[in-house]
XYZ file of C-alpha atoms in Angstrom:
624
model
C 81.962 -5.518 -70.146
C 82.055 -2.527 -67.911
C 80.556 1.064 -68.210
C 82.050 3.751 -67.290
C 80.386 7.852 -66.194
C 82.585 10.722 -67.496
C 81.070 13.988 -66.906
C 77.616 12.145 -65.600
C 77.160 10.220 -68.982
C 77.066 6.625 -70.080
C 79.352 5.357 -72.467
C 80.451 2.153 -73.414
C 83.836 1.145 -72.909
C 83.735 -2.052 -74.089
C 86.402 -2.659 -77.485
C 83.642 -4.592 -79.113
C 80.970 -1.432 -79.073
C 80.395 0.095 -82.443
C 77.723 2.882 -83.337
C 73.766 1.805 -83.736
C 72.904 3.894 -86.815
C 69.164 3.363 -87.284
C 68.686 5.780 -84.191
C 68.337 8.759 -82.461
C 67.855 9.383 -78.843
C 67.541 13.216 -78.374
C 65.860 15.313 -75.266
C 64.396 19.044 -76.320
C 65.463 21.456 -73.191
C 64.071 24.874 -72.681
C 63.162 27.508 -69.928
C 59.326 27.556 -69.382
C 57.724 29.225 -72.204
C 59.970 28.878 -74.933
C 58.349 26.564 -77.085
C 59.339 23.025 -76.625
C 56.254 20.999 -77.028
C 55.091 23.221 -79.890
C 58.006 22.267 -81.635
C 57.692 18.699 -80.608
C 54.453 19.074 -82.436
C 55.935 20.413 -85.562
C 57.819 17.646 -85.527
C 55.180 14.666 -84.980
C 52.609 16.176 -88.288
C 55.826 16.463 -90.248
C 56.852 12.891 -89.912
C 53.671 11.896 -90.958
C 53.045 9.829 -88.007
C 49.232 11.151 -88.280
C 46.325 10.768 -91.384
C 45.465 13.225 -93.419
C 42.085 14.266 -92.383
C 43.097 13.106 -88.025
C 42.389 16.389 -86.060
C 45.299 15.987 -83.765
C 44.976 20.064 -82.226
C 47.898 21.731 -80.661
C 50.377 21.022 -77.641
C 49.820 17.368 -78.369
C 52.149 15.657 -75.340
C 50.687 18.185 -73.040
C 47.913 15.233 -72.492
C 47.585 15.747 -68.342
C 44.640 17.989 -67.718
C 46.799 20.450 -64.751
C 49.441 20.402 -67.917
C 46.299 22.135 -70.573
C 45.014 24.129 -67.738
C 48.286 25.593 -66.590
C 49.943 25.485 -70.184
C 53.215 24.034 -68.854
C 55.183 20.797 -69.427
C 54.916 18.879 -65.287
C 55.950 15.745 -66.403
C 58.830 14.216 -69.451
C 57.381 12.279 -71.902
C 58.348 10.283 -74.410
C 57.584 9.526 -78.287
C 59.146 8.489 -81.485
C 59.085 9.538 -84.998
C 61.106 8.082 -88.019
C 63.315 9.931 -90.539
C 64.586 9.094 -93.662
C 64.685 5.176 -92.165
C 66.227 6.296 -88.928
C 64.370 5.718 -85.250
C 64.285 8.870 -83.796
C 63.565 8.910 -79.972
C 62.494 12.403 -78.252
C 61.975 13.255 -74.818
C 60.103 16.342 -73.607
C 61.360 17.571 -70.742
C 59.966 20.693 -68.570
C 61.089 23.839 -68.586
C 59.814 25.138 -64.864
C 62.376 25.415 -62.787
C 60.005 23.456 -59.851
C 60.310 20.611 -62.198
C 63.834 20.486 -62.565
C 63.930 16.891 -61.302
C 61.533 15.437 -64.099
C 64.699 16.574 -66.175
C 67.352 15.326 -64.432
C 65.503 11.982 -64.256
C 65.475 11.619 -68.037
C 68.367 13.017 -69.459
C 70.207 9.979 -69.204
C 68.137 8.044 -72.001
C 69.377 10.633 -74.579
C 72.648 11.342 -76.491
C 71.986 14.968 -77.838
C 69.610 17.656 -76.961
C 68.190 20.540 -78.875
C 68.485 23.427 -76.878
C 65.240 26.282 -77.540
C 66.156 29.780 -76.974
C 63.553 32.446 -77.125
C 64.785 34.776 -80.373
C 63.660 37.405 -77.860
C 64.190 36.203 -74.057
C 67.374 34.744 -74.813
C 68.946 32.792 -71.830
C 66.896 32.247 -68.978
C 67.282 30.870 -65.582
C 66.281 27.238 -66.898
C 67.786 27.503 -69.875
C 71.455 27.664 -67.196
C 70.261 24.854 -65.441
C 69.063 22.611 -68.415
C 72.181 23.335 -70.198
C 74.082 22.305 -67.576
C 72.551 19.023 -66.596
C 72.971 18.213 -70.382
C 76.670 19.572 -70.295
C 77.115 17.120 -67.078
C 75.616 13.834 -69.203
C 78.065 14.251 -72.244
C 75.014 15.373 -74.388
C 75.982 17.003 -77.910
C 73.698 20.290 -78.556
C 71.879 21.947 -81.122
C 70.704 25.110 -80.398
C 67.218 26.045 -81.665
C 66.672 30.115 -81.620
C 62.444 30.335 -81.419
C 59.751 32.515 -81.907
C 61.971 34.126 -85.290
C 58.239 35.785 -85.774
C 58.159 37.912 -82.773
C 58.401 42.048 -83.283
C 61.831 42.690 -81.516
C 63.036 39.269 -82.246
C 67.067 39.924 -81.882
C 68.749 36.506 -83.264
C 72.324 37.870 -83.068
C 71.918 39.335 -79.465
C 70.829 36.089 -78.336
C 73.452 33.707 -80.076
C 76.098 36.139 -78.190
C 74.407 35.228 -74.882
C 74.097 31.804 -75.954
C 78.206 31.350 -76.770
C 78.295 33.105 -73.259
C 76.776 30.630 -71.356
C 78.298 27.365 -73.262
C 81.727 29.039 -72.316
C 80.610 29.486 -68.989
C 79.435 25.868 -68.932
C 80.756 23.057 -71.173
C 82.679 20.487 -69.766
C 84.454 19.272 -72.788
C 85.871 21.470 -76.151
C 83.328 19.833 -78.731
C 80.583 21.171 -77.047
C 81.478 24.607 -78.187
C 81.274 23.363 -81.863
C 77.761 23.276 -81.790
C 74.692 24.035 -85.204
C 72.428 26.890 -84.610
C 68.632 26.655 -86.790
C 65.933 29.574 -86.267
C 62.592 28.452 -86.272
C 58.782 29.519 -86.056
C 57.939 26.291 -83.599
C 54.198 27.220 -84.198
C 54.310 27.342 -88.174
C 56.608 24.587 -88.404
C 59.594 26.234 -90.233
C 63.398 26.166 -89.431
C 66.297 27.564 -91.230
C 69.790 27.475 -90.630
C 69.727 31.557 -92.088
C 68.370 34.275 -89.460
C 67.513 35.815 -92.714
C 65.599 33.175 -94.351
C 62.109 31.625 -93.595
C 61.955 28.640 -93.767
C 59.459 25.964 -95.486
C 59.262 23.254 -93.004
C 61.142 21.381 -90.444
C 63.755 19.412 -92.577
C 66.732 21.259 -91.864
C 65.870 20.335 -88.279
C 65.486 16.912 -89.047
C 68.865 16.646 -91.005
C 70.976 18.746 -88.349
C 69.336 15.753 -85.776
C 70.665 13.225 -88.087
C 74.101 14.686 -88.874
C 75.094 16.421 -85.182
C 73.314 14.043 -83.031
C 75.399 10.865 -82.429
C 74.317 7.747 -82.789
C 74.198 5.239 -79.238
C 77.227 3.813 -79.148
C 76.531 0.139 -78.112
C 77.361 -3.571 -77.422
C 73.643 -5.259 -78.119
C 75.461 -9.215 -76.926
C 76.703 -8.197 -74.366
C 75.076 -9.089 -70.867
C 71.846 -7.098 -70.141
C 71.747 -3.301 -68.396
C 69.040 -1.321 -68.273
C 68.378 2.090 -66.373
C 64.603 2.686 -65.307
C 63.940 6.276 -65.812
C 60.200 6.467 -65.512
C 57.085 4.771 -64.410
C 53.578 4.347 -65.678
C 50.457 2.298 -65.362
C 48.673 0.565 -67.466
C 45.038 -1.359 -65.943
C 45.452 -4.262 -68.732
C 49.535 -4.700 -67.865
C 50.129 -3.594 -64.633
C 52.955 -1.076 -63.565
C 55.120 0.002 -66.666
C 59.137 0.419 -66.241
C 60.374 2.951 -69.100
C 64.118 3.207 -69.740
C 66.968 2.755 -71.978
C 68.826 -0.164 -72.967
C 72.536 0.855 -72.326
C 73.731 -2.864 -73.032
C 73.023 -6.416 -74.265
C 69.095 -7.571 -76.015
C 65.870 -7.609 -74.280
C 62.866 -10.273 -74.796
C 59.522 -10.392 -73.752
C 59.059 -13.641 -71.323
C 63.304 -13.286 -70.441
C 64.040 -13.814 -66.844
C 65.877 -10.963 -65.787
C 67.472 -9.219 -62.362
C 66.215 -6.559 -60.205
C 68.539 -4.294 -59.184
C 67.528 -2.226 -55.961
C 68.693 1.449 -55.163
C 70.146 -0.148 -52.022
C 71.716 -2.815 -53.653
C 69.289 -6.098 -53.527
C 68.809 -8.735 -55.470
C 65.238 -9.994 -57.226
C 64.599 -12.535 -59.844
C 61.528 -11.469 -62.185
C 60.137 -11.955 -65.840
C 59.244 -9.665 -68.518
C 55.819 -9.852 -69.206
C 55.056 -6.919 -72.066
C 57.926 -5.339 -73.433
C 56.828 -2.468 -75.950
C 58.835 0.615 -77.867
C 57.685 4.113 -78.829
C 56.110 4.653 -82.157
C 54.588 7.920 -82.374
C 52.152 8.733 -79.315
C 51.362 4.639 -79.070
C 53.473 1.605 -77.261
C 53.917 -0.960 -79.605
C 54.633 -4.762 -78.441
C 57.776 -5.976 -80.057
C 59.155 -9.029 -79.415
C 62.765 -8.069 -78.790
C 64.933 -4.945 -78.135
C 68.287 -4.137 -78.213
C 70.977 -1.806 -76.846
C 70.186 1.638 -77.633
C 66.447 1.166 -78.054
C 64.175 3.672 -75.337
C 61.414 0.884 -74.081
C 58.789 0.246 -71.496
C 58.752 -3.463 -69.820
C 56.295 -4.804 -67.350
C 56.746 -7.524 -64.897
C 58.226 -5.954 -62.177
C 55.298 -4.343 -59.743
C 57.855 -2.380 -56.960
C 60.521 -1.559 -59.491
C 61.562 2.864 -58.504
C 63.390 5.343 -60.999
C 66.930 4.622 -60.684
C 67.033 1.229 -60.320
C 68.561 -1.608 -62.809
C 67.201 -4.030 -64.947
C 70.583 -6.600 -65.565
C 70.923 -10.227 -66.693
C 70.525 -12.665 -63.965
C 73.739 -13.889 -64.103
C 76.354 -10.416 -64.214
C 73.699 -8.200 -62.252
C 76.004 -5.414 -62.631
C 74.276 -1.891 -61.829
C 74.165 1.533 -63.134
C 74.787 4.396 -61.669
C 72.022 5.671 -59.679
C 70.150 8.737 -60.785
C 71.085 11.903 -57.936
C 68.775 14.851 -58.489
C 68.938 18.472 -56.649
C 67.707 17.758 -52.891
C 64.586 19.656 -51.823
C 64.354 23.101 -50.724
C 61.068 23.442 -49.411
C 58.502 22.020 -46.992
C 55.383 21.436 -45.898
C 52.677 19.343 -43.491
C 50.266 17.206 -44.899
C 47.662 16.076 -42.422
C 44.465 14.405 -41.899
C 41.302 17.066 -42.282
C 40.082 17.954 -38.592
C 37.542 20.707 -39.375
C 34.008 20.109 -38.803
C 33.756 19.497 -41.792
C 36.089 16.458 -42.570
C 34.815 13.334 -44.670
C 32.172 15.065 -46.468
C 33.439 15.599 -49.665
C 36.239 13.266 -50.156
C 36.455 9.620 -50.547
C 39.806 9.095 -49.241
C 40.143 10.977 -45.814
C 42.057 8.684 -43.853
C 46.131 8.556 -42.278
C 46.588 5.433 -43.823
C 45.008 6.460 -47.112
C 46.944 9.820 -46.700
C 50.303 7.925 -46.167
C 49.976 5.105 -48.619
C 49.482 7.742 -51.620
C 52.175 10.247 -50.413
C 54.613 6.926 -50.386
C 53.421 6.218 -53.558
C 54.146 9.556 -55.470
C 57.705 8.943 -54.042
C 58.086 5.935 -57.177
C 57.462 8.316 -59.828
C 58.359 12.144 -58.240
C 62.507 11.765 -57.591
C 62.638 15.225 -56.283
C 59.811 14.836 -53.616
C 60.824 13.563 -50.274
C 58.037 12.469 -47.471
C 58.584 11.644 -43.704
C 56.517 10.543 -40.752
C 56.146 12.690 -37.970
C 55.823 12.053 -34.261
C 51.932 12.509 -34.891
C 50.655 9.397 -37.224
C 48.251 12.294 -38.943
C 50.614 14.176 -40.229
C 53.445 13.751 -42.962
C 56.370 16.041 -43.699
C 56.465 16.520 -47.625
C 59.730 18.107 -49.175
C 59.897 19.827 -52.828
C 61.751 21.762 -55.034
C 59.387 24.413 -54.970
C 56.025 26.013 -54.453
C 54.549 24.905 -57.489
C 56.112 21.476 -57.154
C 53.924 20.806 -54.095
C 50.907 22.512 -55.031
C 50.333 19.962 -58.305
C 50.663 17.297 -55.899
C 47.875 18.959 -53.958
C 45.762 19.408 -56.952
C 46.358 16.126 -58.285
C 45.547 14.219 -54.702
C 42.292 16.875 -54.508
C 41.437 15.826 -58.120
C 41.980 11.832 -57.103
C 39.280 12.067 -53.789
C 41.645 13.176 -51.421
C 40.785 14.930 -48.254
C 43.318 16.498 -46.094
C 44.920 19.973 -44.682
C 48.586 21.395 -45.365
C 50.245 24.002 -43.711
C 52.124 26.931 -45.687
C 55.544 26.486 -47.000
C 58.754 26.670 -45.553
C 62.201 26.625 -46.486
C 64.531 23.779 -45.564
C 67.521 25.564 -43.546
C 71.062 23.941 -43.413
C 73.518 23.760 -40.709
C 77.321 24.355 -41.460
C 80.081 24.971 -39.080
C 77.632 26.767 -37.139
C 75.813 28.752 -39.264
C 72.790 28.268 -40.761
C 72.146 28.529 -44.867
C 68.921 29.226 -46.363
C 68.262 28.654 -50.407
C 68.115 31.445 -52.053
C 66.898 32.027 -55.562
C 67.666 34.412 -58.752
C 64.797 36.037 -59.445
C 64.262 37.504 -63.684
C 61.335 40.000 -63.625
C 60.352 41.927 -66.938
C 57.244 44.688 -66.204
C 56.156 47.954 -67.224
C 58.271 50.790 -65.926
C 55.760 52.524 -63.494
C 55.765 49.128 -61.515
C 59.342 49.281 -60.776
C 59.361 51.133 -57.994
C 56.623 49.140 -56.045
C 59.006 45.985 -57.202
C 61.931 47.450 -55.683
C 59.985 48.293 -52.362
C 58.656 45.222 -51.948
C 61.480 42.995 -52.404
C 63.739 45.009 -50.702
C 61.473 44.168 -47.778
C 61.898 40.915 -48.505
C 65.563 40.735 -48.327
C 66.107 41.041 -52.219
C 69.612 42.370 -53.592
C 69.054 43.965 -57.010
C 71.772 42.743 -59.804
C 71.254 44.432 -62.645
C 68.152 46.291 -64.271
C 68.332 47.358 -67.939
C 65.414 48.793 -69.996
C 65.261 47.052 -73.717
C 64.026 48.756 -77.143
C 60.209 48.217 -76.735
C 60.532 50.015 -73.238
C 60.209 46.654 -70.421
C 62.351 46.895 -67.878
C 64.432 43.759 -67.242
C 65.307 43.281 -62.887
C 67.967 40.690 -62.180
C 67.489 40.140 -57.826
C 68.784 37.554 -55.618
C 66.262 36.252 -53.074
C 65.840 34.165 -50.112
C 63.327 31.487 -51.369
C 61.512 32.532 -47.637
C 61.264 36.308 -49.361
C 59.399 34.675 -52.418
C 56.815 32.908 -50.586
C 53.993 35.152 -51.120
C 55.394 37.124 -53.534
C 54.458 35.462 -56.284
C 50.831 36.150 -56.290
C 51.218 39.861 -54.990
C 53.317 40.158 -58.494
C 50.301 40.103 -60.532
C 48.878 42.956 -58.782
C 51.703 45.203 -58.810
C 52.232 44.892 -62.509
C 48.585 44.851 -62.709
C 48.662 41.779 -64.980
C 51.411 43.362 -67.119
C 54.807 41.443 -66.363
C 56.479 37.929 -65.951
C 58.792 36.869 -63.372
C 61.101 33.787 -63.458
C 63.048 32.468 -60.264
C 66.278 29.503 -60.442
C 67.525 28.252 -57.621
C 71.136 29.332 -56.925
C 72.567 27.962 -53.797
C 72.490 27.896 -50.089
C 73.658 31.668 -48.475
C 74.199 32.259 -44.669
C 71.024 33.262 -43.032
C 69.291 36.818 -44.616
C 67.950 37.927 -41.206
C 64.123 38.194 -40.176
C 61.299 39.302 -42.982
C 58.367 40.640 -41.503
C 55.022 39.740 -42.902
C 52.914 42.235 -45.412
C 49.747 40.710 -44.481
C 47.444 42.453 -42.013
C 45.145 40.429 -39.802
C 42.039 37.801 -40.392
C 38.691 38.121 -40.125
C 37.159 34.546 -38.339
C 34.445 32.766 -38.130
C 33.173 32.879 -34.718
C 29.774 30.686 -35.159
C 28.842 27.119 -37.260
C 26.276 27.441 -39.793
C 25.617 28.804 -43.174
C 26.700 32.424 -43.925
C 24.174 34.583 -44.910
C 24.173 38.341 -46.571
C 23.287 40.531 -43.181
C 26.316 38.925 -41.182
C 28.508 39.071 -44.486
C 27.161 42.981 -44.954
C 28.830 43.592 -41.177
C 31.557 41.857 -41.836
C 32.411 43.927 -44.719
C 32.386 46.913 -42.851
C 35.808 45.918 -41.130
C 37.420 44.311 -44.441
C 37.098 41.899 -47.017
C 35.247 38.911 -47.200
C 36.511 35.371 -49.144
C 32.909 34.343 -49.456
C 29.852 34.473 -50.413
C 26.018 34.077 -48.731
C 25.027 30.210 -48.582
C 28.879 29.234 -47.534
C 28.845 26.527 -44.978
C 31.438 28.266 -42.574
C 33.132 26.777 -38.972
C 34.630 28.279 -35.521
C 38.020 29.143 -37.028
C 37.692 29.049 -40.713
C 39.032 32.522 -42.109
C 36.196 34.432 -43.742
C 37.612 37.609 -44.765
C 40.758 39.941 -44.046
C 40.867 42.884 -41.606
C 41.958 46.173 -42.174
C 43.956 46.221 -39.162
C 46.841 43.876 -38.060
C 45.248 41.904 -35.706
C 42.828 38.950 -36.043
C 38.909 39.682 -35.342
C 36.049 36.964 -34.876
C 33.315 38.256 -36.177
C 29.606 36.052 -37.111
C 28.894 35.953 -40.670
C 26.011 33.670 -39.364
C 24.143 36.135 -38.016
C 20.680 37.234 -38.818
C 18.397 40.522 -38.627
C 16.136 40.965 -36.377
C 12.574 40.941 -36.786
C 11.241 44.359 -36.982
C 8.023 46.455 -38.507
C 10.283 48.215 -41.574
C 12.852 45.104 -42.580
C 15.008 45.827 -46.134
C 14.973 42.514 -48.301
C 17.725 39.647 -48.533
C 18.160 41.130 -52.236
C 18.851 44.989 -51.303
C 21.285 43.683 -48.833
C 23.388 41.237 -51.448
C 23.146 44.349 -53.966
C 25.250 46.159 -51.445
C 27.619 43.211 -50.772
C 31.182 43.451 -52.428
C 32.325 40.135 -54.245
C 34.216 38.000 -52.289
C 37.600 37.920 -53.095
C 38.404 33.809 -53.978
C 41.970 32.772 -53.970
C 43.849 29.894 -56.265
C 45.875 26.803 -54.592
C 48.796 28.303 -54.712
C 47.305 31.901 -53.781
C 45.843 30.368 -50.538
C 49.459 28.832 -50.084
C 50.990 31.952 -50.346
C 47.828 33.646 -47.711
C 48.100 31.554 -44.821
C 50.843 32.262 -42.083
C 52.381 29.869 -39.935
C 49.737 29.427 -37.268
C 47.121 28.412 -40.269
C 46.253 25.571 -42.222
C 44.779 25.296 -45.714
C 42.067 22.709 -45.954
C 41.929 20.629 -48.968
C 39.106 18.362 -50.400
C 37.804 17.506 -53.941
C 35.081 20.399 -54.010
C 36.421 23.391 -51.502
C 39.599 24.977 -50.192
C 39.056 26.253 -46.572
C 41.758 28.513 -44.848
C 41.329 27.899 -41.387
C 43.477 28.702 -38.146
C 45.192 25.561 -36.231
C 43.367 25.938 -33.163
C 39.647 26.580 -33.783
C 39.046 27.581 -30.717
C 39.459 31.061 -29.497
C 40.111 30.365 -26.317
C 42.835 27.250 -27.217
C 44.493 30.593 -29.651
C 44.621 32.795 -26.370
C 46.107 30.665 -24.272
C 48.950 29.406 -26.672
C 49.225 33.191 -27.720
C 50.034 33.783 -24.049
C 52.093 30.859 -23.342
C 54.293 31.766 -26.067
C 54.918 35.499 -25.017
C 55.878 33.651 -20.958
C 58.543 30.804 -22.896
């Protein structure tokens, strides 16, 4: 029996495959924002997979700590509920566009999506790029218009936007036959009337049933399945998670290993184990169509194929959207290095980085000519700064350097990745937008101001321009605004941007900072910390007023005299020191700076310490 990919899906060829009625496999796609796990939730307390009296709280898959803290979906995840005696399989996917590859990775397992649409937003930039991915896999839709309780909610606007884009992007004619519900994800209501509320999520449920089809399959014929995730387990050992595209699946079956580069390896299931609400259950055997997680295999990657031993026949392997951005990782070489991390070491540093590459398909790491340093590709800021966080939150000690975009030669020319940038703010903030991307290379699109009075900015920007720009957002809506960015393509080069950031103040002394330095150093900008700060030769303290750097000694103590003012009169005078995020200190740091990075602190830092070391390569630079 053969399978056979048309428009990037799986489907059985096979004459003897017939439908598998007793389930579902559906993915819920979104842009950021939108709703998805709410409704996921809606749909887990409906299905009475929970008691009565369980207090089961809000956002329920959300279960990784950076996912609560951030409130976005970083990684798919899976669950099952059942439905008038039918399996029903769903898979939350992201909706940030830096986490597009956690949906391309996953997509495969499922046969229909439901497609959330803000009932104000409408289409976004992920919503394009989720909708096509689905289009590509042969998925049937359902789209789900959200948030029917918001003031300016505009259902009809939004459907017309909607039919736009599946115009724009279906791939085959019965994908523009598709059910539309409204729904109040929060509440738990969906009706297939913009003009009705509804009472609970069973018209959701049904329209799953009736528009989603069911996996067509061939359960005796020989063994394929596609790994699509990873997990770990301490009691079982590394867990596989996939879908069964073909034949039955047993717990103690000897089965084939199918590498992405083609090898061979004989193994054994140990644990095999389906979804049942939020747990794994052990089940003694599975069959084509089923979404399950084996064990037995320690070095099994995403991608790779699970076949019978004897017709080790693969499936396709899964291609996501190559990287677009870049960055050093490196061993910490302050001063300060190994004092508050437990894992500060190149090999340490390389082994984890390597092993991040099993589970993240859209991360990409290389060695360097130095063995302290790794080059780490992503698809986006915020793609690489969770991987920070989550190596800082592990023990990890180490430095990075700032972002950079991954340039591409063609014909002699190089391309740079540019993104399309959605910004909705107050109107006396557009014209510090406009000035500010314009400096940053940004074309405007279109701009259109909607009935509560936000202005809408459509811009298309080199990712370089958007480095930095992210954080400066905030302040020039002053908290007021959102901005949303999709990557579009690779354009011939935009030209130089000049930097908006004026110079550093540094560290010129090792020691502890204390109030009478920090009081001087004040006087020629601002300072990014506080009296009591263990500082280093190097480390950035503050930022000048002027454009060039300044070393100045935030160590340094008053002299002893008859009339001395008190330690307290002098921090009463002290300004706050301004303290930056991850991804703000990311966005701070230019090219000849490093961020460092342990468990307790983020230090921005220059790469040369030394001021003399700085001078010299300052003026062998200007003489090359």
């Amino acid at each position: 029996m053969a399978l056979a990919r048309q428009a990037g899906a799986f489907e059985c060829t096979a004459l003897s495959s017939a439908p598998r009625n007793d389930i579902r496999n559906v993915a819920i796609i979104a842009h950021v924002d939108h709703g998805k796990t709410t409704l996921v939730d809606g749909l887990l307390k409906q299905s009475h997979v929970f008691r009565a009296n369980q207090q089961v709280g809000e956002l329920i898959l959300d279960s990784n700590e950076l996912e609560r803290e951030r409130g976005i979906t970083i990684l798919a995840k899976n669950t099952a509920i059942r439905y008038r005696g039918v399996k029903i399989n769903i898979i939350d996917t992201p909706g940030h566009a830096d986490f597009g590859g956690e949906v391309e990775r996953v997509l495969n397992m499922a046969d229909g999506c439901l497609l959330l649409v803000d009932a104000v937003d409408g289409p976004m930039p992920q919503t394009r790029f989720v909708l096509r991915e689905a289009f590509r896999r042969g998925l049937r839709p359902i789209v789900v218009i959200n948030k029917m309780d918001r003031p300016h909610a505009r259902p009809q606007w939004v459907l017309e936007r909607i039919q736009d884009l599946f115009l724009e992007l279906a791939t085959r004619a019965e994908q523009l036959d598709f059910p539309v519900l409204y729904t109040i994800a929060k509440e738990g209501v969906a009706s297939p009337d913009p003009a009705e509320r509804g009472r609970d999520l069973v018209p959701l449920f049904e329209a799953i049933l009736e528009h989603v089809p069911p996996p067509m399959v061939d359960p005796d014929a020989p063994l394929q399945l596609l790994v699509s995730a990873l997990d770990y387990d301490p009691h079982r050992g590394q867990i596989a998670v996939g879908r069964l595209f073909r034949g039955r699946l047993r717990a103690g079956q000897a089965v084939a290993r199918v590498a992405r580069d083609g090898a061979l390896s004989r193994h054994r299931i140990t644990y095999l184990l389906t979804y049942a609400s939020l747990r794994r259950e052990p089940v003694d055997e599975a069959a084509a169509g089923d979404i399950v997680a084996i064990t037995g295999i320690d070095d099994i990657a995403i991608g790779e194929t699970v076949a019978d031993p004897e017709q080790t026949e693969a499936l396709p392997i899964i291609e996501v959207e190559p990287p677009t951005v870049k960055m050093t990782f490196g061993v910490n070489t302050s001063p300060l290095a190994g004092r508050e991390g437990r894992f500060c070491t190149s090999r340490q540093l390389r082994e984890r980085l390597y092993r991040e590459l099993r589970v993240n398909v859209s991360l990409r790491v290389q060695d360097t000519d130095s063995a302290d340093e790794f080059l780490v590709s992503g698809r986006g800021e915020l793609h690489l700064a969770i991987l920070i966080e989550t190596m800082r939150r592990e023990g990890y000690e180490f430095q990075v350097s700032r972002p950079e975009v991954i340039v591409r030669e063609e014909a002699g020319e190089d391309l740079e990745p540019v993104e399309q940038v959605f910004i909705e703010c107050r109107a006396e903030a557009v014209g510090t937008i406009t000035q500010s991307l314009g400096q940053r290379k940004g074309q405007m699109l279109n701009m259109r101001t909607d009935d509560s009075g936000a202005v809408h900015l459509e811009y298309l920007v080199p990712t370089r321009g958007l480095i930095g720009f992210r954080s400066k957002f905030l302040t020039l809506v002053r908290g007021n605004g959102s901005l949303y960015t999709s990557f579009t393509g690779y354009h011939p080069w935009y030209g130089e941007i000049w930097p908006e950031r004026s110079g550093v103040l540094l560290a010129s002394e090792t020691g502890l900072a204390v109030a009478y330095g920090l009081e001087n150093a004040q006087e020629r900008g601002i300072t990014f910390i506080d009296a009591g700060t263990e500082v280093y030769g190097g480390m950035l303290v503050g930022m000048h007023q002027r454009e060039q750097d300044m070393a100045v000694n935030v160590c340094k103590q008053k002299k002893m005299t008859n009339v001395r003012s008190s330690t307290q009169e002098i921090q009463e005078r002290l300004t706050p020191a301004l303290k930056f995020s991850l991804e703000e200190s990311l966005d701070f740091i230019n090219p000849d700076e490093l961020l460092e990075v342990t468990p307790k602190s983020l230090r921005m830092r220059k790469r040369l310490l030394s001021q003399d070391q700085r001078l010299r390569a300052r003026k062998a630079l200007q003489t090359a």
